[in-house]
PDB file of C-alpha atoms and ligand atoms in Angstrom:
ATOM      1  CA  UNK A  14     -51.306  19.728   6.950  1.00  0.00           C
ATOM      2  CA  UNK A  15     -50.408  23.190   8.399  1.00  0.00           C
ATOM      3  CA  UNK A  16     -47.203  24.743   7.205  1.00  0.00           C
ATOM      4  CA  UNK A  17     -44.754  26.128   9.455  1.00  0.00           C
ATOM      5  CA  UNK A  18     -43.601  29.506   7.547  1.00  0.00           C
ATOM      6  CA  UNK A  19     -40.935  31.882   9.463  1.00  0.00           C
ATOM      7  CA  UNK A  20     -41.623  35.292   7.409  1.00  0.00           C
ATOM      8  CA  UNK A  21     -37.886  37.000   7.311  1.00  0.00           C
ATOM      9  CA  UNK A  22     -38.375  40.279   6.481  1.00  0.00           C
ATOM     10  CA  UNK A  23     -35.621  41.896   5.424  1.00  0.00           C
ATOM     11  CA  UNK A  24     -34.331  45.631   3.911  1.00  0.00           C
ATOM     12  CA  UNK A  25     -33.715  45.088   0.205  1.00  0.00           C
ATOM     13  CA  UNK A  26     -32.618  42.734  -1.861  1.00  0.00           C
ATOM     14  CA  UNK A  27     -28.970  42.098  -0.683  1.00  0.00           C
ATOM     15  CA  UNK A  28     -29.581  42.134   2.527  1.00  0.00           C
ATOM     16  CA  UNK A  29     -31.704  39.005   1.501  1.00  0.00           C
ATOM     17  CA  UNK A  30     -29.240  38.075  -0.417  1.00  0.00           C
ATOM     18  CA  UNK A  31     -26.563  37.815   2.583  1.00  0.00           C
ATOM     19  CA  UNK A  32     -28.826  36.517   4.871  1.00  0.00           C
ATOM     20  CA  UNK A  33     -29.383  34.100   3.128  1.00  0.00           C
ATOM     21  CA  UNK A  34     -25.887  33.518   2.123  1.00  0.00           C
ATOM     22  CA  UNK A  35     -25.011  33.141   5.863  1.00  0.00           C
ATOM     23  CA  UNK A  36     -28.024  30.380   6.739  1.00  0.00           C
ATOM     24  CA  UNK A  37     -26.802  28.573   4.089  1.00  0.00           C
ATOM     25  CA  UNK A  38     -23.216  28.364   4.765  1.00  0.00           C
ATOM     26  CA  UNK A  39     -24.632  27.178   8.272  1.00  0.00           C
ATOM     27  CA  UNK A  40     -26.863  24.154   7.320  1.00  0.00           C
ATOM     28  CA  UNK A  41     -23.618  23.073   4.707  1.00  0.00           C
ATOM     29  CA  UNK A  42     -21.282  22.913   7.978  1.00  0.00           C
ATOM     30  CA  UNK A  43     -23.973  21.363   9.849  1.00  0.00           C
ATOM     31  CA  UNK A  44     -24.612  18.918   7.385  1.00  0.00           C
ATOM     32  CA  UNK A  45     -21.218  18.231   6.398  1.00  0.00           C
ATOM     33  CA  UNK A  46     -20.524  17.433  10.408  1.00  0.00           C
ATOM     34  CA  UNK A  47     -23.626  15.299  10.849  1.00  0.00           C
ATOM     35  CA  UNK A  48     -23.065  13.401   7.376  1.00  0.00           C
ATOM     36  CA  UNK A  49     -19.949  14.305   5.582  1.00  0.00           C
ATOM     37  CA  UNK A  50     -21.967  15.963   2.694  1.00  0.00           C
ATOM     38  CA  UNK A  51     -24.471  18.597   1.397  1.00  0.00           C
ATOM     39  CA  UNK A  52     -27.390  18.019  -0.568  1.00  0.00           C
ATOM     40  CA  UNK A  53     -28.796  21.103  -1.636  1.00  0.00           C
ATOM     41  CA  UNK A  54     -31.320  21.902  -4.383  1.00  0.00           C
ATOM     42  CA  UNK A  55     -30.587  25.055  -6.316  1.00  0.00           C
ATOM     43  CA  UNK A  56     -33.636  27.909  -7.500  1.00  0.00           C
ATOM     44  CA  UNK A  57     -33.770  28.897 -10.928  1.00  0.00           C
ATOM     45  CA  UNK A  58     -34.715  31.908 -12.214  1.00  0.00           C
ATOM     46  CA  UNK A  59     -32.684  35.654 -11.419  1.00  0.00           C
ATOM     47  CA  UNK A  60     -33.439  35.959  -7.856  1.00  0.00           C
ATOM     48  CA  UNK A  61     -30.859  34.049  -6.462  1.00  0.00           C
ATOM     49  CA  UNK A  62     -27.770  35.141  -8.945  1.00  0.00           C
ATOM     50  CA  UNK A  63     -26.804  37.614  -6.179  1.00  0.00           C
ATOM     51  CA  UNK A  64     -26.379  34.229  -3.747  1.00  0.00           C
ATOM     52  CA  UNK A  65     -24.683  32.404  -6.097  1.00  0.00           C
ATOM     53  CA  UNK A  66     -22.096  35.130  -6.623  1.00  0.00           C
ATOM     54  CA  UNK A  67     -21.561  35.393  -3.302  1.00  0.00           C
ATOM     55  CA  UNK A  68     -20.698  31.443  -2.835  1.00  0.00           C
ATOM     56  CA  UNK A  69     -18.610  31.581  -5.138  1.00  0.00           C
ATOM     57  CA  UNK A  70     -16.412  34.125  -2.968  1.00  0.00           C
ATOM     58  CA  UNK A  71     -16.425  31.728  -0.214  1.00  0.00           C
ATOM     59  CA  UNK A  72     -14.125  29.342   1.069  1.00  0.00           C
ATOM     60  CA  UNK A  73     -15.571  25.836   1.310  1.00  0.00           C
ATOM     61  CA  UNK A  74     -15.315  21.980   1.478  1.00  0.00           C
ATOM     62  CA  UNK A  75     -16.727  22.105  -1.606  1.00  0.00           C
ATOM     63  CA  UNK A  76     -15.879  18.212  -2.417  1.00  0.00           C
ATOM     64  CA  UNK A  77     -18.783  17.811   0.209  1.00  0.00           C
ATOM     65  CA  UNK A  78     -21.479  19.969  -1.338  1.00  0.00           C
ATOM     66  CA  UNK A  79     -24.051  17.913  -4.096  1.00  0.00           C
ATOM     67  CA  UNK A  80     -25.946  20.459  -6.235  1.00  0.00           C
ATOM     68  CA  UNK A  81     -29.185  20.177  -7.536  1.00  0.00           C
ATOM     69  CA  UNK A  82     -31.999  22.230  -9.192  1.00  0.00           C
ATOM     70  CA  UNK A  83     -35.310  22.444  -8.741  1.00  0.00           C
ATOM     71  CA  UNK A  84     -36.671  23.210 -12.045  1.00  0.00           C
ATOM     72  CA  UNK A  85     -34.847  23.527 -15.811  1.00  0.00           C
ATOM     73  CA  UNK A  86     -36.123  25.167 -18.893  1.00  0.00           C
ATOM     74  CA  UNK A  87     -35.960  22.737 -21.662  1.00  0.00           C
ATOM     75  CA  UNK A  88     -34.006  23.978 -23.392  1.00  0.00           C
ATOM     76  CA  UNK A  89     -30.322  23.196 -25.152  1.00  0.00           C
ATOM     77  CA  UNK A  90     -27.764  22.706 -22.677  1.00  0.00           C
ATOM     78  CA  UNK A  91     -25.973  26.113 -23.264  1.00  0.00           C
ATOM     79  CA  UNK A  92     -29.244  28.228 -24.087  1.00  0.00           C
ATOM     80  CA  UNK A  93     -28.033  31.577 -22.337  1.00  0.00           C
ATOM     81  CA  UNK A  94     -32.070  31.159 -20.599  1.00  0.00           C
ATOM     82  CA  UNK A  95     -31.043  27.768 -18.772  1.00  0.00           C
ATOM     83  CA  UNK A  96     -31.063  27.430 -15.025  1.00  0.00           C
ATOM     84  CA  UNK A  97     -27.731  25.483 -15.051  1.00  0.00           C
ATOM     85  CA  UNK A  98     -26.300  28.239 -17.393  1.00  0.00           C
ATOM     86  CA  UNK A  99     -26.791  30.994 -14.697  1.00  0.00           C
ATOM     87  CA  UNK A 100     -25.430  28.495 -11.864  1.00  0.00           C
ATOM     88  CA  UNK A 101     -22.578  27.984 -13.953  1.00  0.00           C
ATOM     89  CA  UNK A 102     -21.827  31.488 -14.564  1.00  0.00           C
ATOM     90  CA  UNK A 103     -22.230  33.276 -11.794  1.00  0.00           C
ATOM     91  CA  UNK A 104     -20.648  30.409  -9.703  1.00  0.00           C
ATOM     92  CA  UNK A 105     -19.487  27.105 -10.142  1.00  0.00           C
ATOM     93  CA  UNK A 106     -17.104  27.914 -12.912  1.00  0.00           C
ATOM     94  CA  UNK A 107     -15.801  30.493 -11.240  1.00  0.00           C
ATOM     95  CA  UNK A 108     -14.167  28.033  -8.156  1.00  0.00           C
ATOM     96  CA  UNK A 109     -12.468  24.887  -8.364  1.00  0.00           C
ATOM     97  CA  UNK A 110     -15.854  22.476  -8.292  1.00  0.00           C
ATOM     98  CA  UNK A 111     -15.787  19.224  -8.556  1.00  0.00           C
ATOM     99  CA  UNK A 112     -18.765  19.015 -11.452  1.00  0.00           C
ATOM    100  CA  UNK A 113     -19.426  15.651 -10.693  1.00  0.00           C
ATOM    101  CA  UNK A 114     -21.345  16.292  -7.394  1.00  0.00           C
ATOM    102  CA  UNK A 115     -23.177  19.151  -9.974  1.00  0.00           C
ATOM    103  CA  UNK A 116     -26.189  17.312 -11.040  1.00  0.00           C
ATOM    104  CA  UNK A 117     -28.212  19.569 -13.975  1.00  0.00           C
ATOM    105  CA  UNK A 118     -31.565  18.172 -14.861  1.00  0.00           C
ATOM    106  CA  UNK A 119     -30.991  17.141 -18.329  1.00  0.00           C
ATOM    107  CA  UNK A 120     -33.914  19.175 -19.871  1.00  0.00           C
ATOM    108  CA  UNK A 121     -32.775  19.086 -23.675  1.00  0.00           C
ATOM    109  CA  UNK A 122     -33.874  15.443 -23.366  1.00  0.00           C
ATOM    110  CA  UNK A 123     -37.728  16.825 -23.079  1.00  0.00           C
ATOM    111  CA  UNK A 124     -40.550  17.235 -20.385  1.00  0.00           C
ATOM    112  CA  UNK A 125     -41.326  13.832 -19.553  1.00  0.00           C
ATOM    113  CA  UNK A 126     -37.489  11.828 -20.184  1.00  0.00           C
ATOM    114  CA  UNK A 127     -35.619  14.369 -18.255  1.00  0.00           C
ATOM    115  CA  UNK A 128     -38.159  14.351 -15.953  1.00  0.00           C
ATOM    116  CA  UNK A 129     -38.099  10.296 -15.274  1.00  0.00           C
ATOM    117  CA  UNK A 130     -34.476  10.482 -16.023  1.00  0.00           C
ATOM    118  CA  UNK A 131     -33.932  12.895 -13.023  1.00  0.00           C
ATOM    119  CA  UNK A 132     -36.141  10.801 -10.656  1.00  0.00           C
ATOM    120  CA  UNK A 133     -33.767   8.169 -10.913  1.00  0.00           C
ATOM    121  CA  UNK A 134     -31.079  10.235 -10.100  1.00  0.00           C
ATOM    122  CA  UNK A 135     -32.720  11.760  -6.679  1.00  0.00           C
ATOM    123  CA  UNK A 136     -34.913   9.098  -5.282  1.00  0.00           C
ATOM    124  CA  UNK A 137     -31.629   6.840  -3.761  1.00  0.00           C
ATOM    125  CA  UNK A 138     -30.558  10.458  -2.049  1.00  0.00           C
ATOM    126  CA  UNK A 139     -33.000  11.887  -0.387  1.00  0.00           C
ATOM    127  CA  UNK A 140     -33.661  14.111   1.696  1.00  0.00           C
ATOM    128  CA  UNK A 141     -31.795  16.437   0.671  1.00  0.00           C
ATOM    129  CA  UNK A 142     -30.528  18.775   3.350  1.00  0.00           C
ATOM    130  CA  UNK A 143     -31.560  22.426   1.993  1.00  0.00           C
ATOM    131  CA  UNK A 144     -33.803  23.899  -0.763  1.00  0.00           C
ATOM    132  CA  UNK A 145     -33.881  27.051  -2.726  1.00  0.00           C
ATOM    133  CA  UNK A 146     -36.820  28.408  -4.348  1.00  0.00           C
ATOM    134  CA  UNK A 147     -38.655  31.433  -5.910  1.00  0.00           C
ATOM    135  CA  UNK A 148     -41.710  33.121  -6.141  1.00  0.00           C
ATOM    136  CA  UNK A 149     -43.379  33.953  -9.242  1.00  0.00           C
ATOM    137  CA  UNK A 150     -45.669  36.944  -9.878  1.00  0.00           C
ATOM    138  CA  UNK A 151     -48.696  34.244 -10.315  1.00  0.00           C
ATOM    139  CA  UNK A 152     -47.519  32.755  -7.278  1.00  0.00           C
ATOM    140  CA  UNK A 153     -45.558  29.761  -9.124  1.00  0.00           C
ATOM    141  CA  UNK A 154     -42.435  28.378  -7.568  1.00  0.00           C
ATOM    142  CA  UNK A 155     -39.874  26.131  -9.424  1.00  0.00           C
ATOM    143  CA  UNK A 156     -41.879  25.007 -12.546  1.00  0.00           C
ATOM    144  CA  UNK A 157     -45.296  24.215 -10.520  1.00  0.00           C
ATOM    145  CA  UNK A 158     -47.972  26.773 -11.992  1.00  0.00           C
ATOM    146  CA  UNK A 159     -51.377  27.694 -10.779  1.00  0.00           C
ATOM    147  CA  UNK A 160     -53.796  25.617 -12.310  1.00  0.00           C
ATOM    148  CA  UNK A 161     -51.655  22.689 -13.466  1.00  0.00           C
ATOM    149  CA  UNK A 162     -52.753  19.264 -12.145  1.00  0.00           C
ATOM    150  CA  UNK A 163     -49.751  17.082 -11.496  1.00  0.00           C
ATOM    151  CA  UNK A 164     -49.546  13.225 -10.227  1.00  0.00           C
ATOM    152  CA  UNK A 165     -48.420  13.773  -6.940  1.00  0.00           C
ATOM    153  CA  UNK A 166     -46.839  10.772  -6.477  1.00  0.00           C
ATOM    154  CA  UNK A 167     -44.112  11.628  -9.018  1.00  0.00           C
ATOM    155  CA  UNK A 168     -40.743  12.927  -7.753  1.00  0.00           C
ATOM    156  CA  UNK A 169     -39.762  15.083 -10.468  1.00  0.00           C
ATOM    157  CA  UNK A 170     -42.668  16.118 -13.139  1.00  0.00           C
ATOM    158  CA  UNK A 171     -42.825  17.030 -16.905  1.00  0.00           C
ATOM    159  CA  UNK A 172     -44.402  20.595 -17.774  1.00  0.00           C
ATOM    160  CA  UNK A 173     -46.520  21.394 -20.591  1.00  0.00           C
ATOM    161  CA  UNK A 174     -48.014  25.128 -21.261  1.00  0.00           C
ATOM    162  CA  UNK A 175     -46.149  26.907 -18.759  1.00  0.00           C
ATOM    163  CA  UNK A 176     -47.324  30.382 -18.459  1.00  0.00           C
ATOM    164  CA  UNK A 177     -43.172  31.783 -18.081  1.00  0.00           C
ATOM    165  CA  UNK A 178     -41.400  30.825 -21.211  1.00  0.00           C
ATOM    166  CA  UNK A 179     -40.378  28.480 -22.142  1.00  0.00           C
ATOM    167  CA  UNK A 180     -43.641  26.136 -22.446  1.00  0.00           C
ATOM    168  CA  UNK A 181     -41.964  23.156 -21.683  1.00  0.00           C
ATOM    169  CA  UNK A 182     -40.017  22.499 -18.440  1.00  0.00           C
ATOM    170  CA  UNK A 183     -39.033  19.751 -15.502  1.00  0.00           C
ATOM    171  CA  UNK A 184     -39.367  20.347 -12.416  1.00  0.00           C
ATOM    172  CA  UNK A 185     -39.375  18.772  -8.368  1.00  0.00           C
ATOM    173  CA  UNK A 186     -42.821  17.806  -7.182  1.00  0.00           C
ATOM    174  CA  UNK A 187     -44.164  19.078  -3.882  1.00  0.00           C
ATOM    175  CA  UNK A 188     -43.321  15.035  -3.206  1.00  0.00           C
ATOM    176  CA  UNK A 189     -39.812  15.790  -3.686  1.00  0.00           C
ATOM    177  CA  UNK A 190     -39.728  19.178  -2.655  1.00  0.00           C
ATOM    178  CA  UNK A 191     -41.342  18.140   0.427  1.00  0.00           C
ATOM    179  CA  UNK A 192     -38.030  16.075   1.625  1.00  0.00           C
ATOM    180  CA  UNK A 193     -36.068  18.702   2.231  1.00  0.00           C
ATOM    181  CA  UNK A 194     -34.812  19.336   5.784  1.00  0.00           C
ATOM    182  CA  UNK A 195     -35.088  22.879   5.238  1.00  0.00           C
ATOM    183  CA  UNK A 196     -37.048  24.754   2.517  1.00  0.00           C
ATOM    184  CA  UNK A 197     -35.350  28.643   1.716  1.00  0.00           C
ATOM    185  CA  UNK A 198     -37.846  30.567  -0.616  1.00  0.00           C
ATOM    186  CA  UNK A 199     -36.224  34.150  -1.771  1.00  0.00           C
ATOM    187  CA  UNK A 200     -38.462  37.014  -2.495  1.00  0.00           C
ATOM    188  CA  UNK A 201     -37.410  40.269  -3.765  1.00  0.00           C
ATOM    189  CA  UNK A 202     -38.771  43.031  -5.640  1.00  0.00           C
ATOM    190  CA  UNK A 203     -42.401  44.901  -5.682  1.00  0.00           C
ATOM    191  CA  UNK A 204     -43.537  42.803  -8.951  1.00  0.00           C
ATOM    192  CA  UNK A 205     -43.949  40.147  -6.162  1.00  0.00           C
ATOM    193  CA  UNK A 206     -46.244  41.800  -4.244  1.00  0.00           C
ATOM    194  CA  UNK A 207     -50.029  40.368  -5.102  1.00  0.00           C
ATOM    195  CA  UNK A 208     -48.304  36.859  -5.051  1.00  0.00           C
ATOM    196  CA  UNK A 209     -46.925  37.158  -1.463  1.00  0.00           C
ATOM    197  CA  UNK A 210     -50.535  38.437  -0.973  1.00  0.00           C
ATOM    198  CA  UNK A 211     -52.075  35.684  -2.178  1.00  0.00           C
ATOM    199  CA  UNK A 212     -49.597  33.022  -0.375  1.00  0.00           C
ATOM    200  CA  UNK A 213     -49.972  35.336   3.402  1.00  0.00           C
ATOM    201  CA  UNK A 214     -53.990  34.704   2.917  1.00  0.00           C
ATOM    202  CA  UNK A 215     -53.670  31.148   1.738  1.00  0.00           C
ATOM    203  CA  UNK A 216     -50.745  30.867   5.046  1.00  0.00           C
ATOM    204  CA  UNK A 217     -53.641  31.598   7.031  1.00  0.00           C
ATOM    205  CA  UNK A 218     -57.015  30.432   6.273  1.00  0.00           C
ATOM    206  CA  UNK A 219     -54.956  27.231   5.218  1.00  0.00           C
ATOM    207  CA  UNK A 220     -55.495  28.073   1.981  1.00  0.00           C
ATOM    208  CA  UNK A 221     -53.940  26.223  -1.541  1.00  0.00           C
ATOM    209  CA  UNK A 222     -54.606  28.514  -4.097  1.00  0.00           C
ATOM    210  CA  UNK A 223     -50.899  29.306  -4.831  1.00  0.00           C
ATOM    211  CA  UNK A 224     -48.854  26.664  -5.667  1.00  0.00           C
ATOM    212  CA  UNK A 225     -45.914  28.030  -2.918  1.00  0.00           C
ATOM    213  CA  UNK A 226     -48.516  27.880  -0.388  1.00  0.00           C
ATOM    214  CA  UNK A 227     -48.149  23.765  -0.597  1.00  0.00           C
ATOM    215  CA  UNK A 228     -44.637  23.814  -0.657  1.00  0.00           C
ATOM    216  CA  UNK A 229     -43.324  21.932   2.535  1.00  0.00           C
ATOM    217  CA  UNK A 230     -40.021  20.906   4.567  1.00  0.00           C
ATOM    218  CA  UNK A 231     -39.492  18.820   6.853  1.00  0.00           C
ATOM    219  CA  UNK A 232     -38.553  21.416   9.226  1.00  0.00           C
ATOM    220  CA  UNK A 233     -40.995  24.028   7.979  1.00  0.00           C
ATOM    221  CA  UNK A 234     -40.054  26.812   5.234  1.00  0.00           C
ATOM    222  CA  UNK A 235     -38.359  29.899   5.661  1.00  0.00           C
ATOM    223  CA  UNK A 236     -39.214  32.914   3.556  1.00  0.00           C
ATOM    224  CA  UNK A 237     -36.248  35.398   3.315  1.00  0.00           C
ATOM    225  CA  UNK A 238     -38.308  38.768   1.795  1.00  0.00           C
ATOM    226  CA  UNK A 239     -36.905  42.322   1.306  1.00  0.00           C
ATOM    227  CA  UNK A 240     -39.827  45.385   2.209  1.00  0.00           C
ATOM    228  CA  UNK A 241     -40.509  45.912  -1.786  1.00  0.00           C
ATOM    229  CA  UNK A 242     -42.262  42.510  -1.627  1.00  0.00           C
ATOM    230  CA  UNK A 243     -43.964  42.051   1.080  1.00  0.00           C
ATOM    231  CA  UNK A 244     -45.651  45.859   0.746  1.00  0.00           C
ATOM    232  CA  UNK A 245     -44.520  46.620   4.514  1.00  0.00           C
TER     233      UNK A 245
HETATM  234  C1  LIG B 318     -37.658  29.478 -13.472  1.00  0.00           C
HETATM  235  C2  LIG B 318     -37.659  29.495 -11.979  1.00  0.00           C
HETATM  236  C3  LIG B 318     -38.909  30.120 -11.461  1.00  0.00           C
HETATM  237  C4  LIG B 318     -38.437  31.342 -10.737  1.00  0.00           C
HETATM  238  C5  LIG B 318     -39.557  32.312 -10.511  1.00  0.00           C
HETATM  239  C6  LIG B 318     -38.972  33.645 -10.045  1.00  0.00           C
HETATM  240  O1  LIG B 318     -37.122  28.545 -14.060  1.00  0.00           O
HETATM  241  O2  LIG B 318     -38.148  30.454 -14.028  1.00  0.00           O
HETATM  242  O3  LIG B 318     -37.374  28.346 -11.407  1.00  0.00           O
HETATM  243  O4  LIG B 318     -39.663  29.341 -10.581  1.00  0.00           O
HETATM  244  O5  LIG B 318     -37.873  30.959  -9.485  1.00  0.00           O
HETATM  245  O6  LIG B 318     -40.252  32.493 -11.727  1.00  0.00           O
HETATM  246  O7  LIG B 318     -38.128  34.110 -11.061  1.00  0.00           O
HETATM  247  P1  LIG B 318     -37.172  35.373 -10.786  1.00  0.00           P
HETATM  248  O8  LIG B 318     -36.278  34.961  -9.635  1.00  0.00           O
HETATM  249  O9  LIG B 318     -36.405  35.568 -12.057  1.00  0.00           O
HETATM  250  O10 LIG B 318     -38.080  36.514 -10.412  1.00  0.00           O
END
């Protein structure tokens, strides 16, 4: 099935960074009008820090916002390398969050429990209203790697041998991912380059060679890119 991709390029990293910021503060009021709450997944990795920094100097209903994340190391809870960690830091324990609608993936409990543990958690609430995602320089995004074979029926899969330390990790299938009114993947920085490459041929001749070229949204996927990525 074709993907609908909107390519937003952008100047440099914070200007993707407050783009971004803005679109998302839009789909939370949007959803929060149409259904009283907020379901959005959460990237890992460094990319969005600048985002999450900047939510946390917003004012929001924020007893109407339910956080998820699309992939965790597995590692211990407080490992300064988890995804959760960096959420935490950089913004939900810097506002007065109600931690209960902040739902971590449990990764200390292993690949395969967190991941089934997880499932349980988001099959009753999907779709989940937005999604944020990276780009890795192989062309990875969340935990989904080139070259790993998955069962695509899961929701939420255990990863073995990932190529980005750690080795072992959980992570949203492109089942999962895939029921997401909107899809948000960030791109910034030159080291992303070949993979953009790779995704803009794979866009085009329909292509799956890169995992983020099967990522899907209900409503299509919208790529928010600064110029050092995308080579233009
Ligand atoms: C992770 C991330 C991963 C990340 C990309 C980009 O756990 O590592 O989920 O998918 O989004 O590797 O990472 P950076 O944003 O740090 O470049």
């Amino acid at each position: 099935m074709a993907v609908n991709i909107r390519w937003h390029p952008l100047e440099n990293a914070e200007a993707v960074a407050q783009t971004a910021l803005q679109k998302i503060l839009g789909e939370a009021q949007k959803a929060i009008i149409q259904r009283g709450m907020f379901k959005l997944v959460l990237a890992g990795g460094t990319t969005p820090k600048r985002i999450y920094q900047l939510l946390s100097e917003q004012q929001q209903e924020w007893s109407k916002w339910y956080l998820f994340i699309g992939d965790e190391r597995c590692l211990d809870a407080d490992d300064a390398q988890r995804n959760s960690l960096l959420i935490r830091q950089s913004w939900l324990d810097k506002i007065d969050f109600p931690m209960e609608n902040f739902y971590p993936i449990r990764a200390e409990h292993g690949p395969d429990q967190a991941a089934s543990e997880y499932a349980e958690i988001i099959a009753p609430l999907l779709p989940f209203d937005l999604t944020l995602l990276g780009l890795g320089e192989d062309g990875h995004t969340a935990s989904l790697f080139p070259g790993h074979l998955h069962n695509e029926n899961e929701l939420v899969h255990g990863i073995y041998h990932s190529p980005k330390p750690p080795p072992e990790r959980v992570s949203l299938s492109n089942k999962a991912l895939a029921q997401s009114e909107q899809v948000y993947i960030l791109v910034t920085g030159s080291n992303k380059k070949n993979a953009v490459q790779q995704w803009r041929q794979d866009a085009e001749k329909q292509g799956m060679k890169s995992p983020v070229a099967r990522i899907r949204g209900i409503n299509g996927v919208d790529v928010f890119i600064d110029q050092d990525a995308s080579g233009d």
